[in-house]
Amino acid sequence: MIKRRVAILISGRGSNMAALIKAAAAADFPAEISLVISNKADALGLERAKASGVNTLVIESKPFGKDRAGFEKVLQAALDQHGIELICLGGFMRLFTAEFTRNWYGRMLNIHPSLLPSFPGLDPHGQALRAGVKLSGATVHFVIPETDAGPIVMQGAVPVGDHDTGDTLSERILEVEHRIYPEALRLLATGKVRIEGDVCRTAGSAASENFLVAPVVN
Ligand code: GAR
């Protein structure tokens, strides 16, 4: 099987990166993690990637300051050098220029810990708790110039309870993230998703018959 060459971009602990690396280790997974790039030298995820035998690269973004295009030039050169076909953002906390996102449109995924379009941006867990939603979750989407927006590839939902804190909610959502991100990458790498306008469609898909209702009162 020809595997698509994927780069994962991280800034921190890299748990989604680890989930993708683990899934991609399977012989029948349609993509290989060819490179992990961090914009921070001290990102914990770098050690995890190295421990898994994945190539890592640090491109510090700080020296570039507001010069996003300058940072992206170096980034693009690294992606070209490694023959990268698809990008997965995994907690990559730096905004791109509109041009970079357009160049990678349809080939770059992000994951965000809310049911987008609700609660984009910073502190989505706090936003969800303050809004009092009873369900939240995670979203894998194609990257567009707007932050935490773009055609949605896959979502997973979890209940939110009265006793949840940002920590307990983020822990529950993280499990969903680790489940849906590899699945979404699998769909993209096998050409099963297509973008129609603002909407992503999936070949051979059917909606799940499961309901998730919250709260449950006994
Ligand atoms: C994840 O929860 C991811 O969804 C979120 O950052 C965390 C990174 O964790 N991303 C965003 O908020 C994007 N706006 P990880 O480094 O352990 O994968």
mmCIF file of C-alpha atoms and ligand atoms in Angstrom:
data_model
loop_
_atom_site.group_PDB
_atom_site.id
_atom_site.type_symbol
_atom_site.label_atom_id
_atom_site.label_comp_id
_atom_site.label_asym_id
_atom_site.label_seq_id
_atom_site.Cartn_x
_atom_site.Cartn_y
_atom_site.Cartn_z
ATOM 1 C CA MET A 1 0.000 0.000 0.000
ATOM 2 C CA ILE A 2 1.205 3.500 -0.819
ATOM 3 C CA LYS A 3 1.057 5.569 2.333
ATOM 4 C CA ARG A 4 0.443 9.293 2.268
ATOM 5 C CA ARG A 5 3.247 11.284 3.853
ATOM 6 C CA VAL A 6 2.002 13.258 6.859
ATOM 7 C CA ALA A 7 3.585 15.971 9.003
ATOM 8 C CA ILE A 8 2.160 16.708 12.450
ATOM 9 C CA LEU A 9 2.648 20.239 13.777
ATOM 10 C CA ILE A 10 2.691 20.651 17.550
ATOM 11 C CA SER A 11 3.417 23.247 20.214
ATOM 12 C CA GLY A 12 2.951 21.256 23.408
ATOM 13 C CA ARG A 13 2.345 17.875 24.966
ATOM 14 C CA GLY A 14 1.380 16.136 21.738
ATOM 15 C CA SER A 15 -1.196 13.625 22.923
ATOM 16 C CA ASN A 16 -3.084 13.860 19.626
ATOM 17 C CA MET A 17 0.222 13.450 17.831
ATOM 18 C CA ALA A 18 0.850 10.285 19.866
ATOM 19 C CA ALA A 19 -2.607 8.940 18.947
ATOM 20 C CA LEU A 20 -1.892 9.560 15.259
ATOM 21 C CA ILE A 21 1.556 7.946 15.483
ATOM 22 C CA LYS A 22 0.047 4.908 17.197
ATOM 23 C CA ALA A 23 -2.696 4.511 14.593
ATOM 24 C CA ALA A 24 -0.246 4.988 11.735
ATOM 25 C CA ALA A 25 1.935 2.182 13.080
ATOM 26 C CA ALA A 26 -0.660 -0.321 11.835
ATOM 27 C CA ALA A 27 0.349 -1.971 8.570
ATOM 28 C CA ASP A 28 -2.997 -1.186 6.944
ATOM 29 C CA PHE A 29 -3.110 2.497 7.923
ATOM 30 C CA PRO A 30 -3.095 4.608 4.728
ATOM 31 C CA ALA A 31 -0.701 7.274 6.011
ATOM 32 C CA GLU A 32 2.710 7.414 7.623
ATOM 33 C CA ILE A 33 3.871 10.077 10.055
ATOM 34 C CA SER A 34 6.989 11.236 8.234
ATOM 35 C CA LEU A 35 7.773 14.254 10.357
ATOM 36 C CA VAL A 36 6.797 16.028 13.566
ATOM 37 C CA ILE A 37 7.493 19.758 13.627
ATOM 38 C CA SER A 38 7.309 21.894 16.759
ATOM 39 C CA ASN A 39 7.443 25.675 16.861
ATOM 40 C CA LYS A 40 8.731 25.375 20.421
ATOM 41 C CA ALA A 41 11.990 23.679 21.367
ATOM 42 C CA ASP A 42 10.655 22.599 24.762
ATOM 43 C CA ALA A 43 7.419 20.973 23.544
ATOM 44 C CA LEU A 44 6.901 17.748 25.488
ATOM 45 C CA GLY A 45 5.595 16.062 22.367
ATOM 46 C CA LEU A 46 9.042 16.152 20.759
ATOM 47 C CA GLU A 47 10.363 13.563 23.208
ATOM 48 C CA ARG A 48 7.323 11.369 22.648
ATOM 49 C CA ALA A 49 7.814 11.549 18.891
ATOM 50 C CA LYS A 50 11.508 10.681 19.154
ATOM 51 C CA ALA A 51 10.709 7.778 21.464
ATOM 52 C CA SER A 52 8.414 6.444 18.727
ATOM 53 C CA GLY A 53 11.201 6.747 16.177
ATOM 54 C CA VAL A 54 9.565 9.582 14.230
ATOM 55 C CA ASN A 55 11.675 12.345 12.633
ATOM 56 C CA THR A 56 11.399 15.604 14.528
ATOM 57 C CA LEU A 57 12.237 19.164 13.653
ATOM 58 C CA VAL A 58 12.106 22.385 15.667
ATOM 59 C CA ILE A 59 11.365 25.623 13.852
ATOM 60 C CA GLU A 60 11.157 28.248 16.568
ATOM 61 C CA SER A 61 8.452 30.737 15.675
ATOM 62 C CA LYS A 62 9.308 33.273 18.360
ATOM 63 C CA PRO A 63 12.264 34.862 16.533
ATOM 64 C CA PHE A 64 9.924 35.610 13.615
ATOM 65 C CA GLY A 65 7.613 37.683 15.835
ATOM 66 C CA LYS A 66 4.761 38.939 13.697
ATOM 67 C CA ASP A 67 6.496 37.872 10.479
ATOM 68 C CA ARG A 68 4.197 34.899 9.866
ATOM 69 C CA ALA A 69 5.175 34.634 6.203
ATOM 70 C CA GLY A 70 8.853 34.413 7.186
ATOM 71 C CA PHE A 71 8.155 31.514 9.547
ATOM 72 C CA GLU A 72 6.007 29.774 6.941
ATOM 73 C CA LYS A 73 8.739 30.040 4.322
ATOM 74 C CA VAL A 74 11.031 27.964 6.532
ATOM 75 C CA LEU A 75 8.163 25.625 7.405
ATOM 76 C CA GLN A 76 7.214 25.116 3.742
ATOM 77 C CA ALA A 77 10.840 24.365 2.846
ATOM 78 C CA ALA A 78 10.922 21.617 5.493
ATOM 79 C CA LEU A 79 7.615 20.184 4.276
ATOM 80 C CA ASP A 80 8.911 20.164 0.685
ATOM 81 C CA GLN A 81 12.179 18.567 1.703
ATOM 82 C CA HIS A 82 10.327 15.701 3.359
ATOM 83 C CA GLY A 83 7.790 15.298 0.561
ATOM 84 C CA ILE A 84 4.882 16.013 2.891
ATOM 85 C CA GLU A 85 1.431 15.593 1.332
ATOM 86 C CA LEU A 86 -0.862 16.124 4.322
ATOM 87 C CA ILE A 87 -0.591 18.177 7.528
ATOM 88 C CA CYS A 88 -2.250 17.471 10.873
ATOM 89 C CA LEU A 89 -2.232 20.255 13.435
ATOM 90 C CA GLY A 90 -2.104 18.852 16.958
ATOM 91 C CA GLY A 91 -2.313 21.680 19.463
ATOM 92 C CA PHE A 92 -0.281 23.907 17.161
ATOM 93 C CA MET A 93 -0.754 27.291 18.751
ATOM 94 C CA ARG A 94 0.370 29.627 16.010
ATOM 95 C CA LEU A 95 -1.867 31.286 13.448
ATOM 96 C CA PHE A 96 -1.125 30.971 9.731
ATOM 97 C CA THR A 97 -1.346 33.528 6.975
ATOM 98 C CA ALA A 98 -4.389 33.172 4.746
ATOM 99 C CA GLU A 99 -2.018 32.317 1.906
ATOM 100 C CA PHE A 100 -0.489 29.332 3.703
ATOM 101 C CA THR A 101 -3.932 27.932 4.568
ATOM 102 C CA ARG A 102 -5.057 28.389 0.956
ATOM 103 C CA ASN A 103 -1.982 26.584 -0.356
ATOM 104 C CA TRP A 104 -2.789 23.637 1.918
ATOM 105 C CA TYR A 105 -6.569 23.781 1.604
ATOM 106 C CA GLY A 106 -8.035 20.286 1.574
ATOM 107 C CA ARG A 107 -4.708 18.838 2.742
ATOM 108 C CA MET A 108 -4.432 20.275 6.263
ATOM 109 C CA LEU A 109 -6.519 19.109 9.242
ATOM 110 C CA ASN A 110 -6.925 20.607 12.711
ATOM 111 C CA ILE A 111 -8.550 19.276 15.843
ATOM 112 C CA HIS A 112 -10.398 21.485 18.303
ATOM 113 C CA PRO A 113 -11.931 20.428 21.640
ATOM 114 C CA SER A 114 -15.498 21.638 21.071
ATOM 115 C CA LEU A 115 -18.387 20.933 18.760
ATOM 116 C CA LEU A 116 -17.557 23.629 16.232
ATOM 117 C CA PRO A 117 -18.824 26.144 15.255
ATOM 118 C CA SER A 118 -19.430 26.538 19.006
ATOM 119 C CA PHE A 119 -16.564 27.767 21.146
ATOM 120 C CA PRO A 120 -13.677 28.406 18.744
ATOM 121 C CA GLY A 121 -10.489 30.035 19.998
ATOM 122 C CA LEU A 122 -9.000 29.957 23.458
ATOM 123 C CA ASP A 123 -10.381 28.058 26.464
ATOM 124 C CA PRO A 124 -13.133 26.147 24.655
ATOM 125 C CA HIS A 125 -13.762 24.024 27.774
ATOM 126 C CA GLY A 126 -14.330 27.107 29.918
ATOM 127 C CA GLN A 127 -16.529 28.573 27.190
ATOM 128 C CA ALA A 128 -18.637 25.382 27.139
ATOM 129 C CA LEU A 129 -18.995 25.333 30.941
ATOM 130 C CA ARG A 130 -19.947 29.002 31.085
ATOM 131 C CA ALA A 131 -22.529 28.492 28.334
ATOM 132 C CA GLY A 132 -23.992 25.571 30.310
ATOM 133 C CA VAL A 133 -24.170 23.228 27.325
ATOM 134 C CA LYS A 134 -25.082 19.639 28.209
ATOM 135 C CA LEU A 135 -23.114 18.131 25.341
ATOM 136 C CA SER A 136 -19.708 19.073 24.042
ATOM 137 C CA GLY A 137 -17.031 17.225 22.146
ATOM 138 C CA ALA A 138 -14.295 17.499 19.572
ATOM 139 C CA THR A 139 -14.105 18.432 15.905
ATOM 140 C CA VAL A 140 -11.656 17.552 13.144
ATOM 141 C CA HIS A 141 -11.887 20.066 10.311
ATOM 142 C CA PHE A 142 -10.041 21.344 7.270
ATOM 143 C CA VAL A 143 -8.064 24.492 7.969
ATOM 144 C CA ILE A 144 -9.178 27.787 6.417
ATOM 145 C CA PRO A 145 -7.950 31.320 7.113
ATOM 146 C CA GLU A 146 -10.427 31.762 10.004
ATOM 147 C CA THR A 147 -9.278 30.164 13.263
ATOM 148 C CA ASP A 148 -11.004 26.921 14.331
ATOM 149 C CA ALA A 149 -13.316 26.973 11.326
ATOM 150 C CA GLY A 150 -13.486 25.107 8.040
ATOM 151 C CA PRO A 151 -15.292 22.093 6.560
ATOM 152 C CA ILE A 152 -15.955 19.557 9.318
ATOM 153 C CA VAL A 153 -14.638 16.048 8.698
ATOM 154 C CA MET A 154 -15.642 14.329 11.949
ATOM 155 C CA GLN A 155 -17.035 15.111 15.380
ATOM 156 C CA GLY A 156 -17.458 13.182 18.591
ATOM 157 C CA ALA A 157 -19.714 14.211 21.471
ATOM 158 C CA VAL A 158 -19.569 13.768 25.235
ATOM 159 C CA PRO A 159 -21.996 14.705 28.026
ATOM 160 C CA VAL A 160 -21.212 17.682 30.220
ATOM 161 C CA GLY A 161 -22.247 17.340 33.870
ATOM 162 C CA ASP A 162 -22.959 19.832 36.627
ATOM 163 C CA HIS A 163 -19.807 18.805 38.452
ATOM 164 C CA ASP A 164 -17.482 19.123 35.512
ATOM 165 C CA THR A 165 -14.493 21.416 35.672
ATOM 166 C CA GLY A 166 -12.286 22.499 32.807
ATOM 167 C CA ASP A 167 -9.956 19.641 33.730
ATOM 168 C CA THR A 168 -12.537 16.858 33.891
ATOM 169 C CA LEU A 169 -14.208 18.038 30.697
ATOM 170 C CA SER A 170 -10.958 18.353 28.790
ATOM 171 C CA GLU A 171 -9.949 14.850 29.925
ATOM 172 C CA ARG A 172 -13.238 13.390 28.640
ATOM 173 C CA ILE A 173 -13.023 15.279 25.350
ATOM 174 C CA LEU A 174 -9.391 14.278 24.883
ATOM 175 C CA GLU A 175 -10.439 10.617 24.710
ATOM 176 C CA VAL A 176 -12.781 11.514 21.879
ATOM 177 C CA GLU A 177 -10.040 13.521 20.160
ATOM 178 C CA HIS A 178 -7.699 10.544 20.203
ATOM 179 C CA ARG A 179 -10.412 8.383 18.698
ATOM 180 C CA ILE A 180 -11.616 10.677 15.893
ATOM 181 C CA TYR A 181 -8.348 12.231 14.707
ATOM 182 C CA PRO A 182 -6.852 8.989 13.353
ATOM 183 C CA GLU A 183 -10.221 8.106 11.783
ATOM 184 C CA ALA A 184 -10.470 11.483 10.079
ATOM 185 C CA LEU A 185 -6.910 11.166 8.769
ATOM 186 C CA ARG A 186 -7.727 7.697 7.473
ATOM 187 C CA LEU A 187 -10.689 9.093 5.538
ATOM 188 C CA LEU A 188 -8.621 11.915 4.071
ATOM 189 C CA ALA A 189 -5.690 9.669 3.170
ATOM 190 C CA THR A 190 -7.946 7.188 1.384
ATOM 191 C CA GLY A 191 -9.720 9.909 -0.602
ATOM 192 C CA LYS A 192 -13.078 9.243 1.017
ATOM 193 C CA VAL A 193 -13.795 12.866 1.871
ATOM 194 C CA ARG A 194 -14.642 15.604 -0.573
ATOM 195 C CA ILE A 195 -15.333 19.259 0.029
ATOM 196 C CA GLU A 196 -18.501 20.743 -1.442
ATOM 197 C CA GLY A 197 -18.546 24.450 -0.730
ATOM 198 C CA ASP A 198 -18.291 24.842 3.026
ATOM 199 C CA VAL A 199 -19.303 21.247 3.702
ATOM 200 C CA CYS A 200 -17.274 18.053 3.784
ATOM 201 C CA ARG A 201 -18.958 14.847 2.592
ATOM 202 C CA THR A 202 -17.796 11.307 3.242
ATOM 203 C CA ALA A 203 -18.126 8.456 0.765
ATOM 204 C CA GLY A 204 -19.936 5.412 2.103
ATOM 205 C CA SER A 205 -20.909 7.082 5.355
ATOM 206 C CA ALA A 206 -24.048 6.627 7.388
ATOM 207 C CA ALA A 207 -25.102 8.570 10.456
ATOM 208 C CA SER A 208 -24.682 6.780 13.764
ATOM 209 C CA GLU A 209 -27.972 5.604 15.255
ATOM 210 C CA ASN A 210 -26.830 6.351 18.784
ATOM 211 C CA PHE A 211 -28.365 9.095 20.893
ATOM 212 C CA LEU A 212 -26.468 10.953 23.544
ATOM 213 C CA VAL A 213 -28.747 12.669 26.045
ATOM 214 C CA ALA A 214 -27.716 14.754 29.037
ATOM 215 C CA PRO A 215 -28.546 15.220 31.825
ATOM 216 C CA VAL A 216 -29.838 11.855 32.943
ATOM 217 C CA VAL A 217 -31.907 12.084 36.134
ATOM 218 C CA ASN A 218 -32.508 8.936 38.121
HETATM 219 C C1 GAR B 1 -6.019 19.501 22.197
HETATM 220 O O1 GAR B 1 -7.088 19.432 23.117
HETATM 221 C C2 GAR B 1 -6.483 20.158 20.917
HETATM 222 O O2 GAR B 1 -7.808 19.824 20.585
HETATM 223 C C3 GAR B 1 -6.346 21.605 21.267
HETATM 224 O O3 GAR B 1 -5.138 21.694 21.983
HETATM 225 C C4 GAR B 1 -4.936 20.457 22.682
HETATM 226 C C5 GAR B 1 -3.559 19.937 22.360
HETATM 227 O O4 GAR B 1 -3.285 18.785 23.127
HETATM 228 N N1 GAR B 1 -6.334 22.440 20.101
HETATM 229 C C6 GAR B 1 -6.881 23.656 20.046
HETATM 230 O O5 GAR B 1 -7.409 24.211 20.997
HETATM 231 C C7 GAR B 1 -6.842 24.339 18.686
HETATM 232 N N2 GAR B 1 -7.519 25.585 18.711
HETATM 233 P P1 GAR B 1 -2.181 17.747 22.666
HETATM 234 O O6 GAR B 1 -0.895 18.544 22.454
HETATM 235 O O7 GAR B 1 -2.047 16.813 23.820
HETATM 236 O O8 GAR B 1 -2.652 17.071 21.412
#
